[in-house]
PDB file of C-alpha atoms in Angstrom:
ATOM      1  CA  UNK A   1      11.781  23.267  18.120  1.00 50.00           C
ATOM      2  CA  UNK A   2      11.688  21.174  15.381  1.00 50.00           C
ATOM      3  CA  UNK A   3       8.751  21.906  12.087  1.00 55.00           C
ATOM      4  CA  UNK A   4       6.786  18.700  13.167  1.00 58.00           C
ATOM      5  CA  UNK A   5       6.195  19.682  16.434  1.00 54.00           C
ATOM      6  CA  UNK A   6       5.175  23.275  16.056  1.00 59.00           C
ATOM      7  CA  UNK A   7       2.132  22.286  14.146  1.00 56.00           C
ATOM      8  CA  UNK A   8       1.365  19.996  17.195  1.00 52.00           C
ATOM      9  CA  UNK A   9       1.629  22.265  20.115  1.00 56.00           C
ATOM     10  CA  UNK A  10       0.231  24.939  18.234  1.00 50.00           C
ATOM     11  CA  UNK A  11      -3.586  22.466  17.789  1.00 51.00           C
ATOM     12  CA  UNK A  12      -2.837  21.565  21.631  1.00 53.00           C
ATOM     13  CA  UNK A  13      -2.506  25.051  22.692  1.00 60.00           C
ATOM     14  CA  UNK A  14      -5.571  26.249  20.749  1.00 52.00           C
ATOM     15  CA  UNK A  15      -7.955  23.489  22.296  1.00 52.00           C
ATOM     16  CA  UNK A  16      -6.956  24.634  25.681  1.00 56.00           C
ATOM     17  CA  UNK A  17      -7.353  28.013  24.864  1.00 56.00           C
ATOM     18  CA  UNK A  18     -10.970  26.520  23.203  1.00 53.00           C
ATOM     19  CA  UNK A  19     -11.858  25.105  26.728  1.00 56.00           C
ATOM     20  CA  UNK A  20     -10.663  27.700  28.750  1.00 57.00           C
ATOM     21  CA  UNK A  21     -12.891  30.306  26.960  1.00 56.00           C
ATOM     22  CA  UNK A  22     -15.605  28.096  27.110  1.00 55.00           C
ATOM     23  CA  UNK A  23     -15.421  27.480  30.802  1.00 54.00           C
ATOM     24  CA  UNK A  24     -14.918  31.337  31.645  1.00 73.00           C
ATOM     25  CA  UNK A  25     -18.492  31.890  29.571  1.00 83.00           C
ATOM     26  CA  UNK A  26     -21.201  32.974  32.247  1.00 92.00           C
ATOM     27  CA  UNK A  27     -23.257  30.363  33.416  1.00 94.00           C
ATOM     28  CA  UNK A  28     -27.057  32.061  31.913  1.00 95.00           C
ATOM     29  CA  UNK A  29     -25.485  32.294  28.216  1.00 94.00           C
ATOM     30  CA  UNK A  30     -24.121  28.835  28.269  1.00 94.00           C
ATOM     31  CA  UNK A  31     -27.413  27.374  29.413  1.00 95.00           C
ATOM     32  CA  UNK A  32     -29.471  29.555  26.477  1.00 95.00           C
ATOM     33  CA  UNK A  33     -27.115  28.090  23.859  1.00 94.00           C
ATOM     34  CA  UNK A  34     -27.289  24.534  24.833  1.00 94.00           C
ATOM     35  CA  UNK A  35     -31.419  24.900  25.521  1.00 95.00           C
ATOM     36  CA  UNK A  36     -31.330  26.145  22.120  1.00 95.00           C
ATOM     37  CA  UNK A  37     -29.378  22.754  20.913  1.00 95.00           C
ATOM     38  CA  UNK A  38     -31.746  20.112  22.571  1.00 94.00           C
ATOM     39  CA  UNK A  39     -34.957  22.472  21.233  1.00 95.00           C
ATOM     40  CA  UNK A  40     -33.370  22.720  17.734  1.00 95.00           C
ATOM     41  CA  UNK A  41     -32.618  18.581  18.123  1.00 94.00           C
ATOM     42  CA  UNK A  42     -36.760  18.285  18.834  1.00 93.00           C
ATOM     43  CA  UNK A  43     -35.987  17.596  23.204  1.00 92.00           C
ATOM     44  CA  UNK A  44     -38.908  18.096  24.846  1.00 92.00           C
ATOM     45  CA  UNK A  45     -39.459  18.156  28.467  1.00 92.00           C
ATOM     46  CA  UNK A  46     -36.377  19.300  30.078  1.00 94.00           C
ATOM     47  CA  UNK A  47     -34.985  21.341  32.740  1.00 95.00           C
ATOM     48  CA  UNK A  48     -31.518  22.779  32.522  1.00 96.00           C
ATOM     49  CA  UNK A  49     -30.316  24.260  36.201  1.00 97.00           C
ATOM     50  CA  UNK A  50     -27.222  26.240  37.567  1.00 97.00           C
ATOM     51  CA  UNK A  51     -25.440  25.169  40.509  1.00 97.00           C
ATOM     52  CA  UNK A  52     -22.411  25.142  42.153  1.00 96.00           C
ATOM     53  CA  UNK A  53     -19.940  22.319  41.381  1.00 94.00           C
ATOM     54  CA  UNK A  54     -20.764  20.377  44.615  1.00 95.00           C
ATOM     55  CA  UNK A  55     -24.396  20.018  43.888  1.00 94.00           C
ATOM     56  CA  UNK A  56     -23.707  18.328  40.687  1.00 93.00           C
ATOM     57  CA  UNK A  57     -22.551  15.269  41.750  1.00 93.00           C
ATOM     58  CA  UNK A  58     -24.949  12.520  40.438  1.00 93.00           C
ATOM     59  CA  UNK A  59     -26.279  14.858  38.351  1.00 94.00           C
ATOM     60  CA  UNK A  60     -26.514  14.796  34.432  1.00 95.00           C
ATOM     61  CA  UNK A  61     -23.468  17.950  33.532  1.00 95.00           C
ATOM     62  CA  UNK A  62     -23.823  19.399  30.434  1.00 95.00           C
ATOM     63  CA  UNK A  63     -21.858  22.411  30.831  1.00 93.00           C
ATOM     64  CA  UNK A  64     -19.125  23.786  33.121  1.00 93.00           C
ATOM     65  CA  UNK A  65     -19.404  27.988  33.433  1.00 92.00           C
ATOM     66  CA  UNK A  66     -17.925  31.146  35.671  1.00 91.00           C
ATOM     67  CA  UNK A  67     -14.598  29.440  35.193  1.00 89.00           C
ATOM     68  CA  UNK A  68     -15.175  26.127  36.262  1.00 90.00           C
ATOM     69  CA  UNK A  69     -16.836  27.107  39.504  1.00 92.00           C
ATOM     70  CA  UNK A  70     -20.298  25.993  38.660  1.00 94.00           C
ATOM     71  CA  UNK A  71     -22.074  23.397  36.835  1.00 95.00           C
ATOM     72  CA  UNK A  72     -25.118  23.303  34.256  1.00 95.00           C
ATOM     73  CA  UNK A  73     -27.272  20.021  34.890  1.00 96.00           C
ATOM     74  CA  UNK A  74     -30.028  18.478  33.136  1.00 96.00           C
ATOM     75  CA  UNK A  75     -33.285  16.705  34.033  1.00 95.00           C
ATOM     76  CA  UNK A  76     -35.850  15.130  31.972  1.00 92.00           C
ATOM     77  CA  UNK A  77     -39.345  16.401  33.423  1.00 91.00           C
ATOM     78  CA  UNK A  78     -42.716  15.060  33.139  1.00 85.00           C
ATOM     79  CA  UNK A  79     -44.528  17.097  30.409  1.00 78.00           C
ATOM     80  CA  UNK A  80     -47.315  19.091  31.726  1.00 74.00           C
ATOM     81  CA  UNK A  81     -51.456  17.849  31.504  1.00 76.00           C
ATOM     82  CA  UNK A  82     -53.075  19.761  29.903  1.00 74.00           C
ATOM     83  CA  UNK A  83     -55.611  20.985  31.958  1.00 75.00           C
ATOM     84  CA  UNK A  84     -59.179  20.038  31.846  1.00 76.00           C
ATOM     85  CA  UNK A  85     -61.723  22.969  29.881  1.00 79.00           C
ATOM     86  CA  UNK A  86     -64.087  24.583  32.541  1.00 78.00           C
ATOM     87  CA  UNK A  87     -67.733  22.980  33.172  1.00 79.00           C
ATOM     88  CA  UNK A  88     -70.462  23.897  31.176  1.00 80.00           C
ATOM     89  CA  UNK A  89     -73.034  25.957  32.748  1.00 68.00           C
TER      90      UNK A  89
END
């Protein structure tokens, strides 16, 4: 192998080691740290959901967990009303 394309293989190997690792992560620690990227980012109104790879299609994927096998989705929700203050009396 020549000294050029050690240094190659070697950044090749390590990003699919990178992807693999990330992929194997379970699916409820995944979805904490990337809720915890849109809230520090100022997102609002969103729902992040779990489900198996077939149920993501059409869907918005923002993570792929339990070794590939399921999908992390998200949804922009309507923010809540706040609700009215009870009547006088």
């Amino acid at each position: 192998m020549s000294g050029k394309l050690a240094p190659s293989l070697c950044l090749v190997t390590l990003l699919y080691a990178a992807a693999a690792a990330q992929a194997a992560k379970p699916c409820e620690e995944l979805a904490l740290e990337i809720a915890a990227k849109l809230d520090a980012k100022g997102v609002k109104d969103y729902s992040l959901e779990i489900v198996p790879n077939e149920l993501a299609e059409g869907e918005t994927v923002v993570g792929s967990c339990e070794g590939g096998t399921r999908k992390i989705t998200y949804a922009k929700v309507r923010p809540k009303k706040p609700e009215p203050p009870p009547p006088k009396n």
